[in-house]
Short mmCIF file of C-alpha atoms and ligand atoms in Angstrom, two decimals:
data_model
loop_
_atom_site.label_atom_id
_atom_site.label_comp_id
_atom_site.label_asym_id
_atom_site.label_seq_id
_atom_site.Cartn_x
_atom_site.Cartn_y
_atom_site.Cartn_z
CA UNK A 15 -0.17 -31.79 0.29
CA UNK A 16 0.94 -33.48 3.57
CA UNK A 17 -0.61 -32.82 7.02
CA UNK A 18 2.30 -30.68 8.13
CA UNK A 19 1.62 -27.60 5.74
CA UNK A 20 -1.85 -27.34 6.68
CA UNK A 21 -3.07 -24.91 9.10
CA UNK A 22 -5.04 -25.89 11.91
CA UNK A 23 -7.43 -23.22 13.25
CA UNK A 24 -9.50 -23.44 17.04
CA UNK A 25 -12.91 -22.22 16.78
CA UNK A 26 -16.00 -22.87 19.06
CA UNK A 27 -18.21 -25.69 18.66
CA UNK A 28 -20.87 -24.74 19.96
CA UNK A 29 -21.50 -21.15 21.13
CA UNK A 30 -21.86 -17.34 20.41
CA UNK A 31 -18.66 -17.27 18.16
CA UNK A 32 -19.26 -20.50 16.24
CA UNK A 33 -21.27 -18.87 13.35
CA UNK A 34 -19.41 -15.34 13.35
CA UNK A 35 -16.28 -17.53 13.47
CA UNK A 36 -17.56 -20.04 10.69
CA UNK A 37 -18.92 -17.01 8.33
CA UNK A 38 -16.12 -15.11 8.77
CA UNK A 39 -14.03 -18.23 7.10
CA UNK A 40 -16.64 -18.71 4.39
CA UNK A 41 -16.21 -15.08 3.58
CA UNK A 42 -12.02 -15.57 3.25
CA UNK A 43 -13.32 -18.73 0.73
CA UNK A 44 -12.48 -21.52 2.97
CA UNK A 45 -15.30 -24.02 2.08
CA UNK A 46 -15.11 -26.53 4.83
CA UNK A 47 -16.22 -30.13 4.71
CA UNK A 48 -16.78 -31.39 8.37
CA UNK A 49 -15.69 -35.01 9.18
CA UNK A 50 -18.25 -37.66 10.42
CA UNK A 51 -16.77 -36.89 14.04
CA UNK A 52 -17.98 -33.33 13.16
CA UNK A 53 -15.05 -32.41 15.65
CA UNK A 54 -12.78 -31.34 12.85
CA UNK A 55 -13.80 -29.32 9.44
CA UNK A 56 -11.29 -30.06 6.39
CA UNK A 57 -10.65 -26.97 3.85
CA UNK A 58 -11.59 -28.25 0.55
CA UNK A 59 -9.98 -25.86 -1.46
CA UNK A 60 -7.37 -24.51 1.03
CA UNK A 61 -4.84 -26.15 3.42
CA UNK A 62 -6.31 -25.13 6.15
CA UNK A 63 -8.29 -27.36 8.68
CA UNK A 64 -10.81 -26.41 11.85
CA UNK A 65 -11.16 -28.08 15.45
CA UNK A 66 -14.40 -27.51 17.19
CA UNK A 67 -13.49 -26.82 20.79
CA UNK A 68 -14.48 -25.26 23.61
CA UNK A 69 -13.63 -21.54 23.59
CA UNK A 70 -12.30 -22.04 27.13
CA UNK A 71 -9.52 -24.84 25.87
CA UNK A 72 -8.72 -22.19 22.32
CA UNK A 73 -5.77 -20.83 24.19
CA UNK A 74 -4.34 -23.77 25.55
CA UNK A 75 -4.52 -25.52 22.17
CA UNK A 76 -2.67 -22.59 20.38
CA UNK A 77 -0.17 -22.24 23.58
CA UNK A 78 0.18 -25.86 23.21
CA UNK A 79 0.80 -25.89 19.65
CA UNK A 80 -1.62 -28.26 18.89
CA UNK A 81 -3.44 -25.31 16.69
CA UNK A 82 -1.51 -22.82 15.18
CA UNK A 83 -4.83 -20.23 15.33
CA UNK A 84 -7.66 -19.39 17.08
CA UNK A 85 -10.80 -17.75 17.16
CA UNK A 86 -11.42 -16.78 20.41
CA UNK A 87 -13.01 -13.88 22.97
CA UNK A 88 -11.07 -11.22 24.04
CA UNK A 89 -11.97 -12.29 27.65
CA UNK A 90 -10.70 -15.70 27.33
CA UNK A 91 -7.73 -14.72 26.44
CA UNK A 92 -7.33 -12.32 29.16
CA UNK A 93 -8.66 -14.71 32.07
CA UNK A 94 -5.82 -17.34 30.65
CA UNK A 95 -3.12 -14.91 30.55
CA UNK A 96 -3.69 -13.54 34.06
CA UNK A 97 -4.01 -17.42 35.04
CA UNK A 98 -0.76 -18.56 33.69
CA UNK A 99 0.86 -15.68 34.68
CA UNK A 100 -0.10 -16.23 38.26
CA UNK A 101 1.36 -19.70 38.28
CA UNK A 102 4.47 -18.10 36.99
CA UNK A 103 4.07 -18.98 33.33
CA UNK A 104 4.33 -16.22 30.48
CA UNK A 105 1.47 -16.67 27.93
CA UNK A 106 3.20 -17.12 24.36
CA UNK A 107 -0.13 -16.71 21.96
CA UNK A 108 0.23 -13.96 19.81
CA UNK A 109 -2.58 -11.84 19.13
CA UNK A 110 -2.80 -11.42 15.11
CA UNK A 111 -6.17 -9.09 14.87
CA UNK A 112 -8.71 -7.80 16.25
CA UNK A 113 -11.90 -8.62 15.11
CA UNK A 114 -15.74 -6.90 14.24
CA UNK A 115 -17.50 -9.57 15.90
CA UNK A 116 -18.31 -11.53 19.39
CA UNK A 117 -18.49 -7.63 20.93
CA UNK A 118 -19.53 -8.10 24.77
CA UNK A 119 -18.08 -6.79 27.78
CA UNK A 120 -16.91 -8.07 31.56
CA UNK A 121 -19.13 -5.59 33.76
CA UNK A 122 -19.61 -5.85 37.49
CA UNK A 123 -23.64 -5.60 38.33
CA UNK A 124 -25.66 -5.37 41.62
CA UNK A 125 -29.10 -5.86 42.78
CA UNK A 126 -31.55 -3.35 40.87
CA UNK A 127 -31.94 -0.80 43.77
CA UNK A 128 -29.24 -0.51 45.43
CA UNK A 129 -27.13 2.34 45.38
CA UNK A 130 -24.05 2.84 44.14
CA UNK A 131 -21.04 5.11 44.68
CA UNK A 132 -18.11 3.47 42.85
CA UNK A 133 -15.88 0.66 42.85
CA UNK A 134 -15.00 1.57 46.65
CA UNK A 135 -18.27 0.29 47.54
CA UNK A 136 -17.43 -3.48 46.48
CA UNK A 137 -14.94 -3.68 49.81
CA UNK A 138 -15.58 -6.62 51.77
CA UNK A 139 -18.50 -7.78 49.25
CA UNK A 140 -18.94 -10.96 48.15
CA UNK A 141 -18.54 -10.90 43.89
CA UNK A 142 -19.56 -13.89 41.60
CA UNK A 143 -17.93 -14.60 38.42
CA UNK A 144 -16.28 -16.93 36.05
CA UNK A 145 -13.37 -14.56 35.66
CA UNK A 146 -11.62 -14.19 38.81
CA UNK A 147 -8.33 -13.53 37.25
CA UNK A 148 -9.66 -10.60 35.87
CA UNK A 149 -12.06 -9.49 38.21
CA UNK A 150 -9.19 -9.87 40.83
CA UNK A 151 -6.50 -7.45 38.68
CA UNK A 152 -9.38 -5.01 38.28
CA UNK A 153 -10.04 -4.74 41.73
CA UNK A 154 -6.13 -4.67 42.63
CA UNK A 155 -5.74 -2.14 40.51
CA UNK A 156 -8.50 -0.03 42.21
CA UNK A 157 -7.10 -0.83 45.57
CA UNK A 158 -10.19 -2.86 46.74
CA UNK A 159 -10.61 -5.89 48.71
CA UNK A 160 -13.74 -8.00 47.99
CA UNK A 161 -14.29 -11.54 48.37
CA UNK A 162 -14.36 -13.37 44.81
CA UNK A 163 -17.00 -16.44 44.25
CA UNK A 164 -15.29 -18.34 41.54
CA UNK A 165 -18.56 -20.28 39.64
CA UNK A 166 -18.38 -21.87 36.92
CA UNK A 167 -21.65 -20.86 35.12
CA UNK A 168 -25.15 -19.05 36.17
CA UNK A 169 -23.35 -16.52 37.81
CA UNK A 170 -26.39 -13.93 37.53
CA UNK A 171 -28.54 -16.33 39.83
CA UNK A 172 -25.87 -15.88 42.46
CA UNK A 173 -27.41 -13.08 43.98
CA UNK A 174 -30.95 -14.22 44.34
CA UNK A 175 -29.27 -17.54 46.08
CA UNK A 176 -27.39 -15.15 48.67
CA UNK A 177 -23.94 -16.28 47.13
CA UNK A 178 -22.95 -12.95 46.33
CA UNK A 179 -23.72 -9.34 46.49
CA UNK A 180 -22.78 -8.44 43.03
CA UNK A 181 -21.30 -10.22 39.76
CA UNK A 182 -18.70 -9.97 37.09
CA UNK A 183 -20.29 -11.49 34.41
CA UNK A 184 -20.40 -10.97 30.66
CA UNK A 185 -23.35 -8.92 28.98
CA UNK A 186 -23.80 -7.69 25.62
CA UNK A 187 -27.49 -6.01 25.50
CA UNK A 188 -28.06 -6.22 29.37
CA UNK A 189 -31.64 -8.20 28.67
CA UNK A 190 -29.79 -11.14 31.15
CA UNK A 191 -28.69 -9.04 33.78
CA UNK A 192 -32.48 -7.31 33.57
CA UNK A 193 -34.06 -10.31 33.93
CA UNK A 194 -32.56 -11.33 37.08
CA UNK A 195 -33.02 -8.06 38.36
CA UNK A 196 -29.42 -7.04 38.25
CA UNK A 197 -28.44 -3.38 37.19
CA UNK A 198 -24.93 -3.31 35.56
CA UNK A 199 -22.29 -0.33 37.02
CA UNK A 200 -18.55 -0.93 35.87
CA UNK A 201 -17.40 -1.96 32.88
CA UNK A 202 -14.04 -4.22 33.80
CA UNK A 203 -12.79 -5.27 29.95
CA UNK A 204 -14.14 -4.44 26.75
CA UNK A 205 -14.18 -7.10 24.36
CA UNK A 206 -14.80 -8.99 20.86
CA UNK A 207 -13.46 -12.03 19.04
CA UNK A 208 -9.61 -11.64 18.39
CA UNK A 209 -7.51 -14.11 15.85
CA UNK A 210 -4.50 -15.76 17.94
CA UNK A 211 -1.74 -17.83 16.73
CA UNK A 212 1.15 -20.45 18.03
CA UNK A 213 4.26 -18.62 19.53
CA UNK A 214 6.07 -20.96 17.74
CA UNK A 215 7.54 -20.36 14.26
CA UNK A 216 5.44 -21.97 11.06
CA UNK A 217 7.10 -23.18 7.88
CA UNK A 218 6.84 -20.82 5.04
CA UNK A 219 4.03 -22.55 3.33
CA UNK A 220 1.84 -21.90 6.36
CA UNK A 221 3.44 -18.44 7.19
CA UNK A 222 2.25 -17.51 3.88
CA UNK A 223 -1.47 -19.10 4.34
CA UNK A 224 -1.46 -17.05 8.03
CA UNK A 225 -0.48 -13.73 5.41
CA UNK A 226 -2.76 -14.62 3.17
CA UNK A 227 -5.73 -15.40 5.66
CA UNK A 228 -5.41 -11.82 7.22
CA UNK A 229 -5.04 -10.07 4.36
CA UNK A 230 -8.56 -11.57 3.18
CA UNK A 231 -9.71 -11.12 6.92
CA UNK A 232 -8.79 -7.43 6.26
CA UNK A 233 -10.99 -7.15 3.01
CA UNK A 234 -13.77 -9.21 4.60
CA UNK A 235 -14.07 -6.43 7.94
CA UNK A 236 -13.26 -3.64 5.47
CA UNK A 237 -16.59 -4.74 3.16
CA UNK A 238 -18.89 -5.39 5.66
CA UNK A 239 -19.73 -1.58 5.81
CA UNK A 240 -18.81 -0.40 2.46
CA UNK A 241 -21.26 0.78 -0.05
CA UNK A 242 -20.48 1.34 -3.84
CA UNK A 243 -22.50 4.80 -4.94
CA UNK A 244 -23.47 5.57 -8.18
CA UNK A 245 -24.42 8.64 -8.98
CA UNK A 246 -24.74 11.94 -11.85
CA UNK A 247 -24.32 15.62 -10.25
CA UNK A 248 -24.17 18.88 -12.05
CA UNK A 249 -20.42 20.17 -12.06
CA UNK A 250 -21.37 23.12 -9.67
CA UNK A 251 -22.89 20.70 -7.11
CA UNK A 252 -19.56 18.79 -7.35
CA UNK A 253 -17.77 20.21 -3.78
CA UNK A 254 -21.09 19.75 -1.73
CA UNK A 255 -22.03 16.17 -3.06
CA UNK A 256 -18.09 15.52 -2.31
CA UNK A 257 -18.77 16.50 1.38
CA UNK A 258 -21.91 14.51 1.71
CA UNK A 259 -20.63 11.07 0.30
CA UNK A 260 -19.94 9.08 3.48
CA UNK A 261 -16.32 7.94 4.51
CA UNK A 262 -14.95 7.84 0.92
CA UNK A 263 -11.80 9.38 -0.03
CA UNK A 264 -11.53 9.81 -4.14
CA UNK A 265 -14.01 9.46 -5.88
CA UNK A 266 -14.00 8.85 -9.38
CA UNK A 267 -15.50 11.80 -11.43
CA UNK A 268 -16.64 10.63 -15.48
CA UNK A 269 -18.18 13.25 -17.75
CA UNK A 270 -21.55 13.00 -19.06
CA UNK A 271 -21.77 12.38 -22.80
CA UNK A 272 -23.69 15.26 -23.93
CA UNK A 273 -23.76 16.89 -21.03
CA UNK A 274 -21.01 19.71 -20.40
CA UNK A 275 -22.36 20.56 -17.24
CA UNK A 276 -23.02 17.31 -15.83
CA UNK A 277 -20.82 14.08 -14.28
CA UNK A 278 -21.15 10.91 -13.01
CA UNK A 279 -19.95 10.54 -9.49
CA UNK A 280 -18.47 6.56 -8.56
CA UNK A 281 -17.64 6.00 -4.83
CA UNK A 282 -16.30 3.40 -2.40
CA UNK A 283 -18.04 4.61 0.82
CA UNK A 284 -16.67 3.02 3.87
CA UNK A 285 -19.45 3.30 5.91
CA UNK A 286 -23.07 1.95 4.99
CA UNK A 287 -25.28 4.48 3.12
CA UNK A 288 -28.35 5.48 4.62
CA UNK A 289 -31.74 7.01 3.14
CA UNK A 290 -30.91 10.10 4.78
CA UNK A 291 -27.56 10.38 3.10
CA UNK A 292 -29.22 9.80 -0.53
CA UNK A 293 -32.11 12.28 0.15
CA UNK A 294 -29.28 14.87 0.90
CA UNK A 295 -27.35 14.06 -2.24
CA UNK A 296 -30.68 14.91 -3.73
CA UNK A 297 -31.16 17.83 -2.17
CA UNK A 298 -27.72 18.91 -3.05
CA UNK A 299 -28.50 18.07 -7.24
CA UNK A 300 -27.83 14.11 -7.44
CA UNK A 301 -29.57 12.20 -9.75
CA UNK A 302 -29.61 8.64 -10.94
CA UNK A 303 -28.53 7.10 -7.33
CA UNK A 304 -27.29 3.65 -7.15
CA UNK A 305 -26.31 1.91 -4.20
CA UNK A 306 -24.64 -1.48 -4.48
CA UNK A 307 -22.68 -3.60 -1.95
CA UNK A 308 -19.43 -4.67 -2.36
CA UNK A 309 -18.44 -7.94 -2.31
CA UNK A 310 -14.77 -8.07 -1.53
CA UNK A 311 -12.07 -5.58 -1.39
CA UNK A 312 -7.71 -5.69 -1.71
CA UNK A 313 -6.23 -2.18 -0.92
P1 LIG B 404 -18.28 -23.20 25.64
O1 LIG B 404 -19.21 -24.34 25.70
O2 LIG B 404 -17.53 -23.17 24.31
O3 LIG B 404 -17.37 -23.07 26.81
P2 LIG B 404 -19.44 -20.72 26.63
O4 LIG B 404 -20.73 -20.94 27.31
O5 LIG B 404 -18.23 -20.46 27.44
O6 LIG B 404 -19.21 -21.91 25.58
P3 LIG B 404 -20.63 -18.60 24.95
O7 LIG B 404 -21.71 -18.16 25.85
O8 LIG B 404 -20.98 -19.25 23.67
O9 LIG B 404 -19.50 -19.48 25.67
O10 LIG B 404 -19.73 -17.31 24.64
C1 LIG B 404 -18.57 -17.39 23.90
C2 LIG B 404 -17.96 -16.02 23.79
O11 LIG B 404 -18.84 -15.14 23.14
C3 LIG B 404 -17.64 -15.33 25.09
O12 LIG B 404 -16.44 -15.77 25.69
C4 LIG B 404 -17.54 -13.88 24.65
O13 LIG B 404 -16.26 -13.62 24.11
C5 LIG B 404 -18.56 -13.79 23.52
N1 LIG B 404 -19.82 -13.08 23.90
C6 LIG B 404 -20.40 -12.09 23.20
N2 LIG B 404 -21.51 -11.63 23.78
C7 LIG B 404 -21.68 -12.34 24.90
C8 LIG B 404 -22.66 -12.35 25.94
N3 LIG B 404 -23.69 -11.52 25.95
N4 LIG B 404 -22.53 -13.25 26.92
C9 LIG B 404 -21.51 -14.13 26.90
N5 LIG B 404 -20.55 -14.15 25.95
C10 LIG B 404 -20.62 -13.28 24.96
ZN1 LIG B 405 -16.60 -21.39 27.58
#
C-alpha cells in the first residue's frame, strides 16, 4: 500500500492522554509497531500510522495537514482556536468525536481563605495561567478586567511567589490545587480528549479508514460500560425484573424447558451492573445470575 493511503494520527508522547489515547487504538485493533526513533508507531495490520507529539503542537499538525487526526484535549483545542482567531486566522480542524477519556476542567482558584463573591471579584487581579486565550474570552464575556500572567508551566506556585492572586489552571481531582493551598471557585471550560481531523479532503481509501475508525471508536465507548446479564425469572416477576435491569432496552425472553412458568432473561445493559442491582433482581424472583462483559459491540 503506498504512503499516501495511510492515515496519520497525532497523539501525545508523553503525557496524561498517551495511554488513554494508545488503548483506545488497541481497542479499535490497531496493533502498532513503534520505529527505532520511537517518534512514529506503524499499524501492522491497518494503514494507519501514529506521531508522538506534543499535545500542544496536535492542532497545528492536523491544521497543517501534516496529520490528518488527532487525539487531543478539549482545552488545547480551544486555547488554539481563540489564538488563531485573534491573529485573524479561522481554525479549519474539524472536530470528529467526543471522547470518554482525558476528563479535566479549566477552573479559576484562589488562596484557601479568602473569600469569594463571584467572578466580579477577579477585577484588577493579577490571574496565572497557561490559557490566556481562554481565560481572557471568559472574563470578556463576564465583563471583567483582570490582569493575565501568561506562564508557561507551574502555574499553581504562582501565588505563593506573589505572581498572581489567583490561577486558571487545569484540575481533575483538585489534590494539586490542595496541595498548594489553592481552593478552586469557577469552572471556565469543561473538558476531555476529542478526535480532530485535517480540514482538508482525504482520498476515499482514507475517508473510509476515518468511517471505519469511528464506527469502532463508537463500539469501543459504547462497551466500556455495558454488561451482558444472564438470568431465569418466573413469568409473573417478568414486568418488575424488566424495570430493574439497568439501561437495556429489549431484552431477549427464552422459555424454560420444563418449566411453564419460568424464562430465561438475556440483556445488553448499557450501564455497568452493580451488586445492588443483582440483589434486587433477587429480591424480585431472579435466579441463576450471570454477569459477563462485553467485548465489542456494532449497532
Ligand atoms: P506535553 O509535554 O505533551 O505538552 P503537557 O504537560 O502539556 O504535556 P499533560 O499534563 O500530560 O500535558 O496533559 C495533557 C492533557 O491531559 C491536558 O491538556 C488535558 O486535556 C488532559 N488532562 C486531564 N486531566 C488533567 C489534569 N488534572 N491536569 C492537566 N491535564 C489534564
Ligand atoms: Zn502540553
Amino acid at each position: 500500500m503506498d504512503r499516501d493511503s495511510r492515515l496519520k494520527l497525532a497523539v501525545q508522547k508523553s503525557g496524561r492522554l498517551t495511554d488513554p489515547s494508545l488503548d483506545l487504538l488497541a481497542r479499535c485493533g490497531l496493533k502498532l509497531a513503534r520505529g527505532k526513533d520511537q517518534l512514529v508507531g506503524y499499524g501492522e495490520n491497518l494503514p494507519l500510522d501514529v506521531l508522538f507529539v506534543r499535545d500542544d503542537d496536535i492542532p497545528d499538525l492536523v491544521q497543517e495537514d501534516v496529520c490528518d487526526l488527532g487525539l487531543v484535549g478539549l482545552n488545547v483545542i480551544e486555547e488554539k482556536r481563540l489564538a488563531l482567531a485573534a491573529r485573524g486566522i479561522e481554525a479549519s480542524f474539524e472536530t470528529l468525536r467526543l471522547l470518554d477519556f482525558g476528563r479535566c476542567r479549566l477552573s479559576i482558584a484562589i488562596p484557601e481563605g479568602q473569600s469569594w463573591s463571584g467572578v466580579s471579584a477577579l477585577a484588577g487581579r493579577r490571574i496565572a495561567t497557561t490559557y490566556p486565550h481562554l481565560l481572557g474570552q471568559f472574563l470578556a464575556r463576564h465583563g471583567v478586567r483582570a490582569d493575565i500572567v501568561t506562564l508557561s508551566g507551574a502555574v499553581e506556585i504562582a501565588p505563593r511567589l506573589g505572581r498572581a492572586d489567583a490561577i486558571c489552571d487545569l484540575v481533575s481531582t483538585g489534590s494539586t490545587l490542595a496541595a498548594n493551598h489553592l481552593e478552586e471557585v469557577q469552572t471556565v471550560l469543561e473538558s476531555h480528549a476529542v478526535l480532530i481531523r485535517t480540514p482538508v479532503a482525504l482520498g476515499a481509501v482514507k475517508s473510509d479508514w476515518v468511517e471505519r475508525l469511528l464506527m469502532r471508536i463508537e463500539g469501543v465507548q459504547q462497551v466500556r460500560e455495558s454488561k451482558y446479564i444472564m438470568l431465569h425469572a418466573p413469568r409473573a416477576a417478568l414486568p418488575e425484573i424488566r424495570r430493574l435491569l439497568p439501561g437495556s432496552e429489549s431484552p431477549t425472553i427464552i422459555p424454560l424447558e420444563g418449566h411453564p412458568d419460568k424464562v430465561a432473561i438475556h440483556a445488553v445493559c448499557r450501564e455497568n451492573v452493580f451488586w445492588e442491582t443483582l440483589e434486587g433482581l433477587k429480591r424480585a424472583g431472579a435466579s441463576a445470575l450471570l454477569v459477563l462483559p462485553v467485548e465489542k459491540m456494532l449497532a
